mmCIF file of C-alpha atoms and ligand atoms in Angstrom:
data_model
loop_
_atom_site.group_PDB
_atom_site.id
_atom_site.type_symbol
_atom_site.label_atom_id
_atom_site.label_comp_id
_atom_site.label_asym_id
_atom_site.label_seq_id
_atom_site.Cartn_x
_atom_site.Cartn_y
_atom_site.Cartn_z
ATOM 1 C CA MET A 1 3.291 -18.437 -1.232
ATOM 2 C CA SER A 2 5.512 -16.581 -0.377
ATOM 3 C CA ASN A 3 6.238 -14.529 2.861
ATOM 4 C CA ARG A 4 6.009 -10.929 1.996
ATOM 5 C CA THR A 5 3.886 -7.663 0.840
ATOM 6 C CA PHE A 6 4.414 -4.878 0.083
ATOM 7 C CA THR A 7 2.581 -1.743 1.701
ATOM 8 C CA MET A 8 2.185 2.295 1.664
ATOM 9 C CA ILE A 9 0.179 4.233 3.504
ATOM 10 C CA LYS A 10 -0.915 6.598 1.438
ATOM 11 C CA PRO A 11 -1.076 10.317 1.357
ATOM 12 C CA ASP A 12 -4.954 10.702 2.681
ATOM 13 C CA ALA A 13 -3.730 8.209 6.502
ATOM 14 C CA THR A 14 -0.212 10.503 7.361
ATOM 15 C CA SER A 15 -2.386 14.034 6.478
ATOM 16 C CA LYS A 16 -4.785 13.153 8.399
ATOM 17 C CA GLY A 17 -2.491 11.284 10.946
ATOM 18 C CA TYR A 18 -3.406 8.030 11.373
ATOM 19 C CA THR A 19 0.243 6.659 10.319
ATOM 20 C CA GLY A 20 0.513 5.595 14.181
ATOM 21 C CA ALA A 21 -2.532 3.210 14.323
ATOM 22 C CA ILE A 22 -2.357 1.497 11.303
ATOM 23 C CA LEU A 23 1.037 0.178 11.509
ATOM 24 C CA ASP A 24 0.559 -0.831 15.349
ATOM 25 C CA GLN A 25 -3.486 -2.675 13.223
ATOM 26 C CA ILE A 26 -0.610 -4.380 11.026
ATOM 27 C CA ILE A 27 2.542 -5.393 13.875
ATOM 28 C CA LYS A 28 -1.089 -7.194 16.064
ATOM 29 C CA ALA A 29 -2.505 -9.014 13.170
ATOM 30 C CA GLY A 30 0.913 -10.525 13.090
ATOM 31 C CA PHE A 31 3.349 -8.389 10.394
ATOM 32 C CA GLN A 32 6.328 -8.105 10.523
ATOM 33 C CA VAL A 33 8.208 -4.859 9.354
ATOM 34 C CA LYS A 34 11.449 -6.263 7.286
ATOM 35 C CA ALA A 35 11.688 -2.779 5.622
ATOM 36 C CA MET A 36 10.459 0.641 5.854
ATOM 37 C CA LYS A 37 10.959 4.858 4.742
ATOM 38 C CA TRP A 38 9.155 7.445 4.805
ATOM 39 C CA ILE A 39 8.419 8.766 1.719
ATOM 40 C CA LYS A 40 7.030 11.746 -1.277
ATOM 41 C CA LEU A 41 6.549 10.039 -5.065
ATOM 42 C CA SER A 42 7.269 12.217 -8.037
ATOM 43 C CA GLU A 43 3.639 12.124 -10.299
ATOM 44 C CA GLU A 44 6.273 10.492 -12.161
ATOM 45 C CA GLN A 45 7.547 7.727 -9.927
ATOM 46 C CA ALA A 46 3.497 7.323 -8.862
ATOM 47 C CA GLY A 47 2.581 6.970 -12.988
ATOM 48 C CA LEU A 48 5.472 4.503 -12.641
ATOM 49 C CA PHE A 49 4.340 2.167 -9.807
ATOM 50 C CA TYR A 50 0.881 2.328 -10.931
ATOM 51 C CA ASP A 51 1.634 1.804 -13.999
ATOM 52 C CA ILE A 52 -0.829 -1.262 -14.700
ATOM 53 C CA HIS A 53 -3.319 1.700 -14.819
ATOM 54 C CA ARG A 54 -2.205 3.561 -17.174
ATOM 55 C CA GLU A 55 -5.405 2.847 -19.852
ATOM 56 C CA ARG A 56 -7.882 3.153 -16.527
ATOM 57 C CA PRO A 57 -9.874 6.645 -16.421
ATOM 58 C CA PHE A 58 -8.766 7.375 -12.712
ATOM 59 C CA PHE A 59 -5.348 7.078 -13.390
ATOM 60 C CA GLY A 60 -4.377 10.726 -13.163
ATOM 61 C CA GLU A 61 -6.593 10.725 -10.357
ATOM 62 C CA LEU A 62 -4.454 8.213 -8.876
ATOM 63 C CA VAL A 63 -0.986 9.973 -9.787
ATOM 64 C CA SER A 64 -1.693 13.165 -8.228
ATOM 65 C CA PHE A 65 -2.730 11.409 -5.176
ATOM 66 C CA MET A 66 -0.828 9.557 -5.019
ATOM 67 C CA SER A 67 2.301 12.369 -5.438
ATOM 68 C CA SER A 68 -0.382 15.036 -3.547
ATOM 69 C CA GLY A 69 2.177 13.877 0.643
ATOM 70 C CA PRO A 70 4.648 11.979 1.561
ATOM 71 C CA ILE A 71 3.620 7.865 2.343
ATOM 72 C CA VAL A 72 5.056 5.213 4.072
ATOM 73 C CA ALA A 73 6.463 2.355 2.026
ATOM 74 C CA ALA A 74 7.260 -0.692 3.787
ATOM 75 C CA ILE A 75 7.883 -4.682 3.839
ATOM 76 C CA LEU A 76 6.087 -6.833 5.572
ATOM 77 C CA GLU A 77 5.991 -11.140 7.004
ATOM 78 C CA LYS A 78 4.107 -12.926 8.471
ATOM 79 C CA GLU A 79 3.121 -16.517 6.821
ATOM 80 C CA ASN A 80 0.807 -15.558 3.736
ATOM 81 C CA ALA A 81 0.889 -12.029 4.021
ATOM 82 C CA VAL A 82 -0.190 -11.396 0.409
ATOM 83 C CA ALA A 83 -4.003 -12.752 1.127
ATOM 84 C CA ASP A 84 -3.960 -12.226 4.623
ATOM 85 C CA PHE A 85 -2.607 -8.045 4.513
ATOM 86 C CA ARG A 86 -5.393 -7.800 1.782
ATOM 87 C CA LYS A 87 -8.076 -9.477 4.114
ATOM 88 C CA LEU A 88 -6.589 -7.089 7.140
ATOM 89 C CA ILE A 89 -7.028 -3.746 4.496
ATOM 90 C CA GLY A 90 -10.791 -4.716 3.401
ATOM 91 C CA ALA A 91 -12.121 -4.160 0.296
ATOM 92 C CA THR A 92 -10.051 -1.574 -2.359
ATOM 93 C CA ASN A 93 -14.308 0.263 -1.847
ATOM 94 C CA PRO A 94 -14.327 1.695 1.612
ATOM 95 C CA ALA A 95 -18.200 1.124 1.238
ATOM 96 C CA GLN A 96 -18.178 -2.747 0.690
ATOM 97 C CA ALA A 97 -14.652 -2.747 3.167
ATOM 98 C CA GLU A 98 -15.706 -5.261 6.381
ATOM 99 C CA GLU A 99 -16.151 -4.155 9.747
ATOM 100 C CA GLY A 100 -13.323 -3.953 11.474
ATOM 101 C CA THR A 101 -10.545 -4.048 8.430
ATOM 102 C CA ILE A 102 -8.386 -1.108 7.866
ATOM 103 C CA ARG A 103 -10.283 0.476 5.329
ATOM 104 C CA LYS A 104 -13.362 1.205 6.354
ATOM 105 C CA LYS A 105 -11.736 2.047 9.549
ATOM 106 C CA PHE A 106 -9.369 5.031 7.657
ATOM 107 C CA ALA A 107 -10.720 5.832 4.564
ATOM 108 C CA ALA A 108 -13.280 8.322 2.574
ATOM 109 C CA SER A 109 -13.282 6.694 -0.629
ATOM 110 C CA ILE A 110 -12.738 3.755 -3.462
ATOM 111 C CA GLY A 111 -9.459 6.440 -4.446
ATOM 112 C CA GLU A 112 -8.361 7.792 -1.325
ATOM 113 C CA ASN A 113 -8.127 4.603 0.532
ATOM 114 C CA ALA A 114 -5.730 4.695 3.394
ATOM 115 C CA VAL A 115 -3.850 2.174 2.165
ATOM 116 C CA HIS A 116 -2.124 -0.700 -0.628
ATOM 117 C CA GLY A 117 -1.567 -3.823 -0.593
ATOM 118 C CA SER A 118 0.775 -5.947 -2.805
ATOM 119 C CA ASP A 119 -2.440 -8.379 -4.972
ATOM 120 C CA SER A 120 -0.293 -11.568 -5.872
ATOM 121 C CA ASP A 121 3.643 -12.629 -4.194
ATOM 122 C CA GLU A 122 4.916 -11.778 -8.081
ATOM 123 C CA ASN A 123 3.758 -7.825 -7.093
ATOM 124 C CA ALA A 124 5.037 -8.188 -4.186
ATOM 125 C CA ILE A 125 8.356 -8.186 -5.292
ATOM 126 C CA ILE A 126 8.568 -6.124 -7.983
ATOM 127 C CA GLU A 127 6.464 -3.177 -5.651
ATOM 128 C CA GLY A 128 8.955 -4.098 -2.812
ATOM 129 C CA ASP A 129 12.191 -4.205 -5.610
ATOM 130 C CA PHE A 130 11.195 -0.209 -6.145
ATOM 131 C CA PHE A 131 11.180 1.301 -3.223
ATOM 132 C CA PHE A 132 13.934 -0.765 -1.512
ATOM 133 C CA SER A 133 18.197 -1.426 -1.566
ATOM 134 C CA LYS A 134 19.027 -4.755 -0.588
ATOM 135 C CA LEU A 135 20.834 -2.335 2.388
ATOM 136 C CA GLU A 136 17.682 -1.631 3.291
ATOM 137 C CA ARG A 137 15.843 -4.521 3.476
ATOM 138 C CA PHE A 138 16.110 -6.820 6.951
HETATM 139 P P1 ATP B 201 -3.472 -1.014 -4.493
HETATM 140 O O1 ATP B 201 -3.681 -1.335 -5.317
HETATM 141 O O2 ATP B 201 -4.474 0.345 -3.917
HETATM 142 O O3 ATP B 201 -3.725 -1.789 -3.337
HETATM 143 P P2 ATP B 201 -6.501 -1.826 -4.526
HETATM 144 O O4 ATP B 201 -5.598 -3.504 -5.271
HETATM 145 O O5 ATP B 201 -7.487 -2.895 -3.361
HETATM 146 O O6 ATP B 201 -5.385 -1.011 -4.124
HETATM 147 P P3 ATP B 201 -7.015 -1.255 -7.874
HETATM 148 O O7 ATP B 201 -7.415 -1.864 -9.173
HETATM 149 O O8 ATP B 201 -5.117 -1.919 -7.648
HETATM 150 O O9 ATP B 201 -7.074 -1.972 -5.998
HETATM 151 O O10 ATP B 201 -7.179 0.320 -7.894
HETATM 152 C C1 ATP B 201 -5.028 0.601 -7.948
HETATM 153 C C2 ATP B 201 -5.670 1.944 -6.904
HETATM 154 O O11 ATP B 201 -6.172 2.478 -7.798
HETATM 155 C C3 ATP B 201 -7.319 2.449 -5.979
HETATM 156 O O12 ATP B 201 -6.674 1.554 -4.010
HETATM 157 C C4 ATP B 201 -7.734 3.723 -5.738
HETATM 158 O O13 ATP B 201 -6.985 4.237 -5.017
HETATM 159 C C5 ATP B 201 -7.624 3.577 -7.546
HETATM 160 N N1 ATP B 201 -9.010 3.700 -7.798
HETATM 161 C C6 ATP B 201 -9.703 2.634 -7.864
HETATM 162 N N2 ATP B 201 -10.327 2.047 -9.156
HETATM 163 C C7 ATP B 201 -10.334 3.708 -8.982
HETATM 164 C C8 ATP B 201 -11.554 4.645 -9.115
HETATM 165 N N3 ATP B 201 -13.373 3.328 -9.861
HETATM 166 N N4 ATP B 201 -11.461 5.465 -8.849
HETATM 167 C C9 ATP B 201 -10.639 6.023 -8.024
HETATM 168 N N5 ATP B 201 -9.620 4.941 -8.319
HETATM 169 C C10 ATP B 201 -9.775 4.015 -7.998
HETATM 170 MG MG1 MG B 202 -3.706 -3.483 -6.919
#
């Protein structure tokens, strides 16, 4: 069990002005920000990030959505970070997300679902390394 996870606030949420409210909920839930940037991915970069989904039917849609506007990328620290963060954001499909979760409150659909959260300690490290150099994390 590691104490770090990686998140993105996705383009649907940044464009609707939810960035501040989402960060507030993350910090109030006990996560500390260890690295953060406001950045727009190219289609190629979004495709590399979601490479494990390359063969899935929604891959094209996912890559075009994730490169459609700016995102906030961040490394977060808390005890049991990966599992606790997945609980805080709720199910992939906001219609199935628990009341009070970030996706329930801020996501519109399974595709445009407001936030990303790493699904394992191993992927949290890979994803954090994708966005941040050693100089950018504390
Ligand atoms: P994320 O990895 O973004 O935190 P997740 O782990 O809950 O989400 P994954 O199965 O890893 O879900 O899917 C990655 C992303 O692909 C989802 O967050 C969503 O944006 C998109 N996605 C997943 N399933 C679908 C689908 N059926 N239709 C459209 N987009 C989808
Ligand atoms: Mg995932």
